[in-house]
Structures are given as structure tokens and as C-alpha cells.
């Protein structure tokens, strides 16, 4: 699960970076084409004529957009789609558990008869034959006579 999450995280970052690069390239490449003008609120935007304050404001806007894309959108999707689906799944699981409980109560006599039949018919494992222990070997005592110890 951790590997799948890491793979999706890397894929998400690659897609966001690709979208940013495509957007930047489109604005810069189409800005040089004659007859194509980028207008915002009725004013033409010329990117080459940006001052330091305009570039700083655009950078702040890009950072805010990146934070929104990486934090707000996933949280909205998680809470807006994931939470209702989780609640729906929990309700379905409770309903399934209730049906299983009712089925167990209703079918309990059949389950008991089935258990008894299974215990009678099942194949019992064979017990290994018991081997008697080997007789003890005689040992010598200090007096030199053999004795048996059990």
C-alpha cells in the first residue's frame, strides 16, 4: 500500500509539473506569434515588459495556485467524494451484517444438523502407533556388579 501511495504521489507531482510547463510554454510561445494577444480584463498583457513588482505578484499568484492544487483540491475531493462513499459503504456493511445475523438465527437448526453430520462423516486422522521404550542398558556400579536403573 505504501508503494502504491508513493507511486500515485510521484505521478501527481509529475502531472502538476507537466501542466505548469505546458501552461508556461503556451503563454510564452503563443506570445511571440503575430496576431495572438493575451488580454486580461480588457488590457493586453506583455510578458516581456513585466517589472519586478509585476513578476513578484505573478510569482505569489503561482505559489498560491500551486498550494490550492496540491492541498485544497485533494481535500475537497476526499471530503466531498470519499466521505460520502465511506458512509455509504458503512451503511451497506451494517445492512449486510444484519442480514447475516438474521440468516444465522433463522438457519441455526440447519447449521447445527450440518455440524453434527460433518463431525460424523469427516475423515479422522490416523494416530501413529506407539513404540514401546527401549530397555535400559545395564550400568556398572563401583562394586563391579551390573545393575539396572529405571
mmCIF file with all atom_site columns, N, CA and C in Angstrom, residues 5 10 16 23 26 43 52 67 70-71 73 75 80 91 96 99 101 103 118 128 130 132 137 147-148:
data_model
loop_
_atom_site.group_PDB
_atom_site.id
_atom_site.type_symbol
_atom_site.label_atom_id
_atom_site.label_alt_id
_atom_site.label_comp_id
_atom_site.label_asym_id
_atom_site.label_entity_id
_atom_site.label_seq_id
_atom_site.pdbx_PDB_ins_code
_atom_site.Cartn_x
_atom_site.Cartn_y
_atom_site.Cartn_z
_atom_site.occupancy
_atom_site.B_iso_or_equiv
_atom_site.pdbx_formal_charge
_atom_site.auth_seq_id
_atom_site.auth_comp_id
_atom_site.auth_asym_id
_atom_site.auth_atom_id
_atom_site.pdbx_PDB_model_num
ATOM 1  N N  . UNK A 1 5   ? 0.887   4.242   -2.843  1.00 0.00 ? 5   UNK A N  1
ATOM 2  C CA . UNK A 1 5   ? 0.684   5.647   -2.468  1.00 0.00 ? 5   UNK A CA 1
ATOM 3  C C  . UNK A 1 5   ? 1.845   6.497   -2.976  1.00 0.00 ? 5   UNK A C  1
ATOM 4  N N  . UNK A 1 10  ? 4.064   10.542  -6.687  1.00 0.00 ? 10  UNK A N  1
ATOM 5  C CA . UNK A 1 10  ? 5.041   10.961  -7.697  1.00 0.00 ? 10  UNK A CA 1
ATOM 6  C C  . UNK A 1 10  ? 4.338   11.252  -9.018  1.00 0.00 ? 10  UNK A C  1
ATOM 7  N N  . UNK A 1 16  ? 1.348   17.656  -12.290 1.00 0.00 ? 16  UNK A N  1
ATOM 8  C CA . UNK A 1 16  ? 1.257   19.084  -11.963 1.00 0.00 ? 16  UNK A CA 1
ATOM 9  C C  . UNK A 1 16  ? 2.409   19.837  -12.609 1.00 0.00 ? 16  UNK A C  1
ATOM 10 N N  . UNK A 1 23  ? 1.583   25.131  -19.595 1.00 0.00 ? 23  UNK A N  1
ATOM 11 C CA . UNK A 1 23  ? 0.969   26.456  -19.492 1.00 0.00 ? 23  UNK A CA 1
ATOM 12 C C  . UNK A 1 23  ? 1.976   27.564  -19.721 1.00 0.00 ? 23  UNK A C  1
ATOM 13 N N  . UNK A 1 26  ? 2.965   27.551  -23.391 1.00 0.00 ? 26  UNK A N  1
ATOM 14 C CA . UNK A 1 26  ? 1.914   28.063  -24.250 1.00 0.00 ? 26  UNK A CA 1
ATOM 15 C C  . UNK A 1 26  ? 1.856   29.591  -24.197 1.00 0.00 ? 26  UNK A C  1
ATOM 16 N N  . UNK A 1 43  ? -7.190  44.435  -21.012 1.00 0.00 ? 43  UNK A N  1
ATOM 17 C CA . UNK A 1 43  ? -5.870  45.011  -21.259 1.00 0.00 ? 43  UNK A CA 1
ATOM 18 C C  . UNK A 1 43  ? -4.947  43.927  -21.786 1.00 0.00 ? 43  UNK A C  1
ATOM 19 N N  . UNK A 1 52  ? 9.565   44.357  -11.881 1.00 0.00 ? 52  UNK A N  1
ATOM 20 C CA . UNK A 1 52  ? 9.862   43.479  -10.750 1.00 0.00 ? 52  UNK A CA 1
ATOM 21 C C  . UNK A 1 52  ? 8.624   43.252  -9.894  1.00 0.00 ? 52  UNK A C  1
ATOM 22 N N  . UNK A 1 67  ? -0.413  25.768  -4.168  1.00 0.00 ? 67  UNK A N  1
ATOM 23 C CA . UNK A 1 67  ? -0.905  25.293  -2.862  1.00 0.00 ? 67  UNK A CA 1
ATOM 24 C C  . UNK A 1 67  ? -2.357  24.846  -2.979  1.00 0.00 ? 67  UNK A C  1
ATOM 25 N N  . UNK A 1 70  ? -2.413  21.499  -4.771  1.00 0.00 ? 70  UNK A N  1
ATOM 26 C CA . UNK A 1 70  ? -1.839  20.361  -4.028  1.00 0.00 ? 70  UNK A CA 1
ATOM 27 C C  . UNK A 1 70  ? -2.541  20.081  -2.705  1.00 0.00 ? 70  UNK A C  1
ATOM 28 N N  . UNK A 1 71  ? -3.199  21.063  -2.108  1.00 0.00 ? 71  UNK A N  1
ATOM 29 C CA . UNK A 1 71  ? -3.825  20.846  -0.800  1.00 0.00 ? 71  UNK A CA 1
ATOM 30 C C  . UNK A 1 71  ? -5.346  20.932  -0.833  1.00 0.00 ? 71  UNK A C  1
ATOM 31 N N  . UNK A 1 73  ? -7.648  21.090  -3.414  1.00 0.00 ? 73  UNK A N  1
ATOM 32 C CA . UNK A 1 73  ? -8.387  20.207  -4.327  1.00 0.00 ? 73  UNK A CA 1
ATOM 33 C C  . UNK A 1 73  ? -8.429  18.770  -3.820  1.00 0.00 ? 73  UNK A C  1
ATOM 34 N N  . UNK A 1 75  ? -8.224  17.744  -0.702  1.00 0.00 ? 75  UNK A N  1
ATOM 35 C CA . UNK A 1 75  ? -9.079  17.712  0.486   1.00 0.00 ? 75  UNK A CA 1
ATOM 36 C C  . UNK A 1 75  ? -10.553 17.825  0.125   1.00 0.00 ? 75  UNK A C  1
ATOM 37 N N  . UNK A 1 80  ? -15.483 15.589  -0.088  1.00 0.00 ? 80  UNK A N  1
ATOM 38 C CA . UNK A 1 80  ? -16.710 15.713  -0.880  1.00 0.00 ? 80  UNK A CA 1
ATOM 39 C C  . UNK A 1 80  ? -17.132 14.422  -1.539  1.00 0.00 ? 80  UNK A C  1
ATOM 40 N N  . UNK A 1 91  ? -22.900 1.903   5.765   1.00 0.00 ? 91  UNK A N  1
ATOM 41 C CA . UNK A 1 91  ? -24.327 1.565   5.853   1.00 0.00 ? 91  UNK A CA 1
ATOM 42 C C  . UNK A 1 91  ? -24.591 0.223   5.168   1.00 0.00 ? 91  UNK A C  1
ATOM 43 N N  . UNK A 1 96  ? -25.598 -5.606  5.553   1.00 0.00 ? 96  UNK A N  1
ATOM 44 C CA . UNK A 1 96  ? -25.146 -6.962  5.261   1.00 0.00 ? 96  UNK A CA 1
ATOM 45 C C  . UNK A 1 96  ? -24.944 -7.764  6.541   1.00 0.00 ? 96  UNK A C  1
ATOM 46 N N  . UNK A 1 99  ? -28.370 -8.732  7.838   1.00 0.00 ? 99  UNK A N  1
ATOM 47 C CA . UNK A 1 99  ? -28.905 -9.865  7.080   1.00 0.00 ? 99  UNK A CA 1
ATOM 48 C C  . UNK A 1 99  ? -28.209 -11.167 7.452   1.00 0.00 ? 99  UNK A C  1
ATOM 49 N N  . UNK A 1 101 ? -26.850 -11.840 10.338  1.00 0.00 ? 101 UNK A N  1
ATOM 50 C CA . UNK A 1 101 ? -27.314 -12.199 11.683  1.00 0.00 ? 101 UNK A CA 1
ATOM 51 C C  . UNK A 1 101 ? -28.684 -12.829 11.666  1.00 0.00 ? 101 UNK A C  1
ATOM 52 N N  . UNK A 1 103 ? -30.001 -14.349 9.104   1.00 0.00 ? 103 UNK A N  1
ATOM 53 C CA . UNK A 1 103 ? -29.833 -15.651 8.469   1.00 0.00 ? 103 UNK A CA 1
ATOM 54 C C  . UNK A 1 103 ? -29.255 -16.683 9.421   1.00 0.00 ? 103 UNK A C  1
ATOM 55 N N  . UNK A 1 118 ? -21.237 -33.295 9.751   1.00 0.00 ? 118 UNK A N  1
ATOM 56 C CA . UNK A 1 118 ? -19.833 -33.124 9.396   1.00 0.00 ? 118 UNK A CA 1
ATOM 57 C C  . UNK A 1 118 ? -18.920 -33.817 10.400  1.00 0.00 ? 118 UNK A C  1
ATOM 58 N N  . UNK A 1 128 ? -0.430  -42.342 15.007  1.00 0.00 ? 128 UNK A N  1
ATOM 59 C CA . UNK A 1 128 ? 0.781   -43.131 14.773  1.00 0.00 ? 128 UNK A CA 1
ATOM 60 C C  . UNK A 1 128 ? 0.886   -44.202 15.863  1.00 0.00 ? 128 UNK A C  1
ATOM 61 N N  . UNK A 1 130 ? 2.245   -46.414 18.763  1.00 0.00 ? 130 UNK A N  1
ATOM 62 C CA . UNK A 1 130 ? 3.178   -46.078 19.838  1.00 0.00 ? 130 UNK A CA 1
ATOM 63 C C  . UNK A 1 130 ? 4.263   -47.143 19.889  1.00 0.00 ? 130 UNK A C  1
ATOM 64 N N  . UNK A 1 132 ? 7.100   -48.957 22.018  1.00 0.00 ? 132 UNK A N  1
ATOM 65 C CA . UNK A 1 132 ? 7.491   -49.068 23.425  1.00 0.00 ? 132 UNK A CA 1
ATOM 66 C C  . UNK A 1 132 ? 8.916   -48.589 23.610  1.00 0.00 ? 132 UNK A C  1
ATOM 67 N N  . UNK A 1 137 ? 19.941  -50.025 29.360  1.00 0.00 ? 137 UNK A N  1
ATOM 68 C CA . UNK A 1 137 ? 21.164  -50.829 29.316  1.00 0.00 ? 137 UNK A CA 1
ATOM 69 C C  . UNK A 1 137 ? 21.755  -50.945 30.718  1.00 0.00 ? 137 UNK A C  1
ATOM 70 N N  . UNK A 1 147 ? 23.913  -53.302 37.360  1.00 0.00 ? 147 UNK A N  1
ATOM 71 C CA . UNK A 1 147 ? 22.584  -53.012 37.929  1.00 0.00 ? 147 UNK A CA 1
ATOM 72 C C  . UNK A 1 147 ? 21.743  -52.355 36.841  1.00 0.00 ? 147 UNK A C  1
ATOM 73 N N  . UNK A 1 148 ? 20.441  -52.504 37.004  1.00 0.00 ? 148 UNK A N  1
ATOM 74 C CA . UNK A 1 148 ? 19.502  -51.860 36.060  1.00 0.00 ? 148 UNK A CA 1
ATOM 75 C C  . UNK A 1 148 ? 18.846  -50.685 36.751  1.00 0.00 ? 148 UNK A C  1
#
